mmCIF file of C-alpha atoms in Angstrom:
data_model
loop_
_atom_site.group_PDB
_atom_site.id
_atom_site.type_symbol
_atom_site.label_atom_id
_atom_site.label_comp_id
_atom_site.label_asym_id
_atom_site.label_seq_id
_atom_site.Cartn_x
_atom_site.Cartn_y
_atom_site.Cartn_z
ATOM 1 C CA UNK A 1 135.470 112.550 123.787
ATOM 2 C CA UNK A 2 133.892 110.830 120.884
ATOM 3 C CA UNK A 3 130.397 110.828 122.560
ATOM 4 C CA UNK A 4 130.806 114.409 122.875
ATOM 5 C CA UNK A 5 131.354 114.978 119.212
ATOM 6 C CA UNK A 6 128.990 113.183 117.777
ATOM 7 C CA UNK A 7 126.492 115.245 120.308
ATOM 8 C CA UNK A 8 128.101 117.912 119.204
ATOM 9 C CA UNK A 9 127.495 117.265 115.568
ATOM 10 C CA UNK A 10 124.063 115.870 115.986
ATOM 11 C CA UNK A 11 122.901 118.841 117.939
ATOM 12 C CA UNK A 12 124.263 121.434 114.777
ATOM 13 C CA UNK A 13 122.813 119.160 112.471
ATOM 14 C CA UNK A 14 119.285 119.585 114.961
ATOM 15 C CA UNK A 15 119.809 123.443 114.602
ATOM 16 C CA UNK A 16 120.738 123.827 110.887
ATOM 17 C CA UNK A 17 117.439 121.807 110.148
ATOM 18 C CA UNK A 18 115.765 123.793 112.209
ATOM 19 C CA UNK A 19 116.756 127.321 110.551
ATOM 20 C CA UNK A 20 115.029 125.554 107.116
ATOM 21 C CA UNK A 21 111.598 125.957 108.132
ATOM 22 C CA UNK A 22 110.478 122.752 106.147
ATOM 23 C CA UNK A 23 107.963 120.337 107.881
ATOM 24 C CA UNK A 24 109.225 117.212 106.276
ATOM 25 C CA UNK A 25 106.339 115.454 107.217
ATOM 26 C CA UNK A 26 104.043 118.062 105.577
ATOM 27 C CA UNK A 27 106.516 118.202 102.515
ATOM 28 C CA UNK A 28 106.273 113.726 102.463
ATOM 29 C CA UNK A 29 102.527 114.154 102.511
ATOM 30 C CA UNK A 30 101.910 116.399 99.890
ATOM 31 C CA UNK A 31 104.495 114.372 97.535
ATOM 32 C CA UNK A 32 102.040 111.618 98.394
ATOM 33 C CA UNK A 33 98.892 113.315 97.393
ATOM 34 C CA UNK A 34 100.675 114.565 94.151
ATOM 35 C CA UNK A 35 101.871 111.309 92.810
ATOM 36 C CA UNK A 36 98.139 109.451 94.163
ATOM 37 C CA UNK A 37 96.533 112.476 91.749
ATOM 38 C CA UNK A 38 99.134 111.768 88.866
ATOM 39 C CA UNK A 39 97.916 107.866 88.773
ATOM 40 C CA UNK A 40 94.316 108.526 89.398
ATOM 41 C CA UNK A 41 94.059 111.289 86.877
ATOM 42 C CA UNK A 42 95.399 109.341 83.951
ATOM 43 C CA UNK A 43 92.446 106.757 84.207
ATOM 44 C CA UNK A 44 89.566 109.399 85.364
ATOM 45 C CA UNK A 45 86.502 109.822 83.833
ATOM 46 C CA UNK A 46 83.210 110.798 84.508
ATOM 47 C CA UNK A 47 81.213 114.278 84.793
ATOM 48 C CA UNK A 48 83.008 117.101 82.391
ATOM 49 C CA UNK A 49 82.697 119.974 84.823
ATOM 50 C CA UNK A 50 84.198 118.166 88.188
ATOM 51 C CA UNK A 51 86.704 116.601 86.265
ATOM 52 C CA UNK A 52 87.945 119.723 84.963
ATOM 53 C CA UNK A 53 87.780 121.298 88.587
ATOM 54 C CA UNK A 54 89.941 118.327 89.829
ATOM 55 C CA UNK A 55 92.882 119.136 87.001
ATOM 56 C CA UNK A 56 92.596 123.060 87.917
ATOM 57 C CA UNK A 57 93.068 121.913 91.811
ATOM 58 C CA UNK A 58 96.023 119.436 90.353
ATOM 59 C CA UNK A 59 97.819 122.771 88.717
ATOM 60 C CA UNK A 60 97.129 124.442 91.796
ATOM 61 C CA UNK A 61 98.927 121.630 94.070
ATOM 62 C CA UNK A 62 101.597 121.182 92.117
ATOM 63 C CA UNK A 63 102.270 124.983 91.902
ATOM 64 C CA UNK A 64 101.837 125.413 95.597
ATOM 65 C CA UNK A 65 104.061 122.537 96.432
ATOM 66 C CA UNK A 66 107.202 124.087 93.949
ATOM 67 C CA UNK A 67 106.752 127.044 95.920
ATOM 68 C CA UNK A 68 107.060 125.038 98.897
ATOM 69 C CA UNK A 69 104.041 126.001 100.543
ATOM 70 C CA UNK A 70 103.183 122.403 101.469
ATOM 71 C CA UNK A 71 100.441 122.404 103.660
ATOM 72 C CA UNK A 72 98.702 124.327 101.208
ATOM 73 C CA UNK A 73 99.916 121.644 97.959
ATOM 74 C CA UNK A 74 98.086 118.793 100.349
ATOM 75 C CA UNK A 75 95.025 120.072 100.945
ATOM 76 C CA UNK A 76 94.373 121.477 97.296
ATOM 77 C CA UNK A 77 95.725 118.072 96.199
ATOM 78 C CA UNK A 78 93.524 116.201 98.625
ATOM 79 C CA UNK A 79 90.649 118.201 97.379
ATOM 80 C CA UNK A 80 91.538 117.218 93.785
ATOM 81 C CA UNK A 81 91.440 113.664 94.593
ATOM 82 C CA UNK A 82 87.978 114.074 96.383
ATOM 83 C CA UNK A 83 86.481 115.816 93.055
ATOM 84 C CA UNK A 84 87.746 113.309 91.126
ATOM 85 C CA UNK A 85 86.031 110.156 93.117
ATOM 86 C CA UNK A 86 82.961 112.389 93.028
ATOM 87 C CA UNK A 87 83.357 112.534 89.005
ATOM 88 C CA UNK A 88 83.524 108.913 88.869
ATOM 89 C CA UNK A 89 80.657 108.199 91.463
ATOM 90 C CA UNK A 90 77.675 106.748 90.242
ATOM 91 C CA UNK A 91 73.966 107.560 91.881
ATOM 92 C CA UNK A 92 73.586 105.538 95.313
ATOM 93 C CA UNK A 93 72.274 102.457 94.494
ATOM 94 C CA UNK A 94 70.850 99.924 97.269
ATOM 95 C CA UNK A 95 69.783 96.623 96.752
ATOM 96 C CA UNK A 96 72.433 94.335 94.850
ATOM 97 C CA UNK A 97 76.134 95.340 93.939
ATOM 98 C CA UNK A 98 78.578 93.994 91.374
ATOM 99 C CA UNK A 99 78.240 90.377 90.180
ATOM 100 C CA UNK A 100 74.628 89.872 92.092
ATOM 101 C CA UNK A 101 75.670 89.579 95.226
ATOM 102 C CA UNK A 102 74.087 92.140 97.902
ATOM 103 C CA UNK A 103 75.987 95.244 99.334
ATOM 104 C CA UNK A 104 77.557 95.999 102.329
ATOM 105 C CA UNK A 105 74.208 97.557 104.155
ATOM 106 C CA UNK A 106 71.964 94.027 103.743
ATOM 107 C CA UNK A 107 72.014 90.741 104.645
ATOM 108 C CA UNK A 108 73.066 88.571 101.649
ATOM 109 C CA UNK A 109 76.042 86.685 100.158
ATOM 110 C CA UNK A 110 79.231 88.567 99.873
ATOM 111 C CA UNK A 111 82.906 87.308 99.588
ATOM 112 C CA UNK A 112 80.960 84.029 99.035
ATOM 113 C CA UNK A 113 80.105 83.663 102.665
ATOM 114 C CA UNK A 114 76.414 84.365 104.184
ATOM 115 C CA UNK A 115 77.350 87.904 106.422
ATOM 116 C CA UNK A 116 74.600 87.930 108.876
ATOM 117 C CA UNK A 117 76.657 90.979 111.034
ATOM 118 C CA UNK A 118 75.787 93.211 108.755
ATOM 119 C CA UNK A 119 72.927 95.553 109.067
ATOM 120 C CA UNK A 120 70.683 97.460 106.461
ATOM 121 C CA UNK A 121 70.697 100.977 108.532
ATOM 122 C CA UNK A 122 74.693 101.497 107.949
ATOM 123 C CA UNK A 123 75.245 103.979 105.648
ATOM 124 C CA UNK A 124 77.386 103.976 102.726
ATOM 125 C CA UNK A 125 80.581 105.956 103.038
ATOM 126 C CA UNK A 126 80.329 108.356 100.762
ATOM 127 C CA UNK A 127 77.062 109.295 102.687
ATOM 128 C CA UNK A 128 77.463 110.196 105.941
ATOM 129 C CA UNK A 129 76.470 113.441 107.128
ATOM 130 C CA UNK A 130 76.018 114.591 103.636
ATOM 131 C CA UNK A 131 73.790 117.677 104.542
ATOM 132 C CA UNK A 132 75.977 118.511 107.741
ATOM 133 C CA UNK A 133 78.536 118.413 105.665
ATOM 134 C CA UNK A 134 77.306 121.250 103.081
ATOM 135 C CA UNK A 135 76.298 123.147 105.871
ATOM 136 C CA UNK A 136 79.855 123.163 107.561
ATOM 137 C CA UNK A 137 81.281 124.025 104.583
ATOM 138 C CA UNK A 138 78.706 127.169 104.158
ATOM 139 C CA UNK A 139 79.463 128.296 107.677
ATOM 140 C CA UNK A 140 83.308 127.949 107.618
ATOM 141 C CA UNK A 141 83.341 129.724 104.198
ATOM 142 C CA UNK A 142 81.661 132.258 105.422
ATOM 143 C CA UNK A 143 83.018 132.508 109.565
ATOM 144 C CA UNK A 144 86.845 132.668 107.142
ATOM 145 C CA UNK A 145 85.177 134.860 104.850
ATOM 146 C CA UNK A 146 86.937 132.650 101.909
ATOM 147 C CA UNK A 147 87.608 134.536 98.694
ATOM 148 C CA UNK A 148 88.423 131.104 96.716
ATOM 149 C CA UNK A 149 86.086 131.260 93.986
ATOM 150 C CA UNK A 150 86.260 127.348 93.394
ATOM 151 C CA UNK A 151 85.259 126.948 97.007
ATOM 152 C CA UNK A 152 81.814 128.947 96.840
ATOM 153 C CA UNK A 153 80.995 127.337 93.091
ATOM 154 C CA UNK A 154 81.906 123.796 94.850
ATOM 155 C CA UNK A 155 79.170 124.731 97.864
ATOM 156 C CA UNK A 156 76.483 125.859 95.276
ATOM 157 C CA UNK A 157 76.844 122.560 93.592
ATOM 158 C CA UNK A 158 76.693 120.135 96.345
ATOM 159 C CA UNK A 159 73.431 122.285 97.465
ATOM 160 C CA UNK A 160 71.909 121.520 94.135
ATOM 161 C CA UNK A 161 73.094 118.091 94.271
ATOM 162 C CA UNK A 162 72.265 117.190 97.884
ATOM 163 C CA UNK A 163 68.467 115.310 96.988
ATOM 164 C CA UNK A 164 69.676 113.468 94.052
ATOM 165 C CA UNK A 165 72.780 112.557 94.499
ATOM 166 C CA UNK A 166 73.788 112.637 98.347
ATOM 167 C CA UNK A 167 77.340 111.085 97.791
ATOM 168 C CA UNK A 168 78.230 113.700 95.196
ATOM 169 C CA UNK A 169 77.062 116.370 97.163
ATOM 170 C CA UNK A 170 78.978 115.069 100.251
ATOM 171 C CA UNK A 171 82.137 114.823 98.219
ATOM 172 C CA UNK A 172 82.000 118.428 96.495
ATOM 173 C CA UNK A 173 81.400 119.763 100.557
ATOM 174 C CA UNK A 174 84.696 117.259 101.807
ATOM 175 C CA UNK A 175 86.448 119.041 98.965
ATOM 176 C CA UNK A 176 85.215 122.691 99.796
ATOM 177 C CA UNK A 177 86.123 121.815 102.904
ATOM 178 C CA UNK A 178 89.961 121.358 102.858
ATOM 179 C CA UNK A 179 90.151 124.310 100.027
ATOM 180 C CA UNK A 180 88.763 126.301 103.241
ATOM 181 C CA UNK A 181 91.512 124.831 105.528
ATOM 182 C CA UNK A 182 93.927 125.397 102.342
ATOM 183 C CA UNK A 183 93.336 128.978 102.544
ATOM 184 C CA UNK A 184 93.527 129.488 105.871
ATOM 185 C CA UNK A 185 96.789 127.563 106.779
ATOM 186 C CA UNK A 186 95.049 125.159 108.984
#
């Protein structure tokens, strides 16, 4: 008898959740993303224009998410967070990083151990697929036919960044990129 009511209860309890419509996990993630963008927006700084970008997306989230439109509060919030690394990221630079020791894509000193595993032909990971990556973003604006303003001024930029500064330009297209998937719902 007692099995039966707690089944009972549990499977009301199933059904009243259900009648919500929230996606808790979607709701936990974008909470997430939102307090990740409060921290990393207090110490921010770099390039004027993508920083301000980054705090319209941040209004954005946080608007989307009180309306409870979730999905949508993650992606603009996880676009935020991508224009704000790309504000802070500095030119590509191969050869030596911090304190002398060599980077991640040579053969050097690092952690204060020889690495001999590593190999110069890895790129760095702000780099990969940097042009492919503009050109998605141009094609799935346009297959969506995105009206997001932000979105097409984002793809212009990476375009004009894409020979100088490759990890910029591959961070503006990430961004553009999940303001697409914002718009669209998936």
């Amino acid at each position: 008898m007692r099995n039966a009511l707690a089944a009972l209860l549990l499977l009301a309890g199933l059904a009243v959740a259900q009648g919500t419509g929230v996606d808790y996990r979607q709701a936990a993630l974008a909470a997430g993303l939102l307090a990740r963008l409060q921290t990393v927006e207090k110490s921010a700084q770099g390039e004027e224009k993508l920083l301000t970008w980054a705090k319209t997306l941040k209004g954005r989230a946080e608007q989307a998410y009180a309306q409870g439109a979730h999905f949508k509060a993650a992606r603009e919030a996880q676009a935020a967070l991508l224009l704000f690394r790309a504000a802070e990221a500095q030119k590509a630079q191969v050869g030596r990083g911090p304190k002398g020791r060599w980077d991640h894509r040579g053969l050097g000193f690092r952690d204060g151990r020889f690495q001999m595993h590593r190999f110069p032909q890895a790129p760095a990971p702000g780099m990969r697929g940097g042009p492919a990556l503009v050109d998605r973003a141009e094609k799935e604006l346009a297959y969506y036919r995105g009206q997001d303003p932000l979105v097409k001024d984002l793809i212009a930029e990476a375009k004009a960044r894409l020979e100088k500064e490759p990890v910029k330009a591959a961070l503006l297209a990430r961004a553009a990129l999940a303001l697409i998937s914002a718009e669209r719902g998936f």
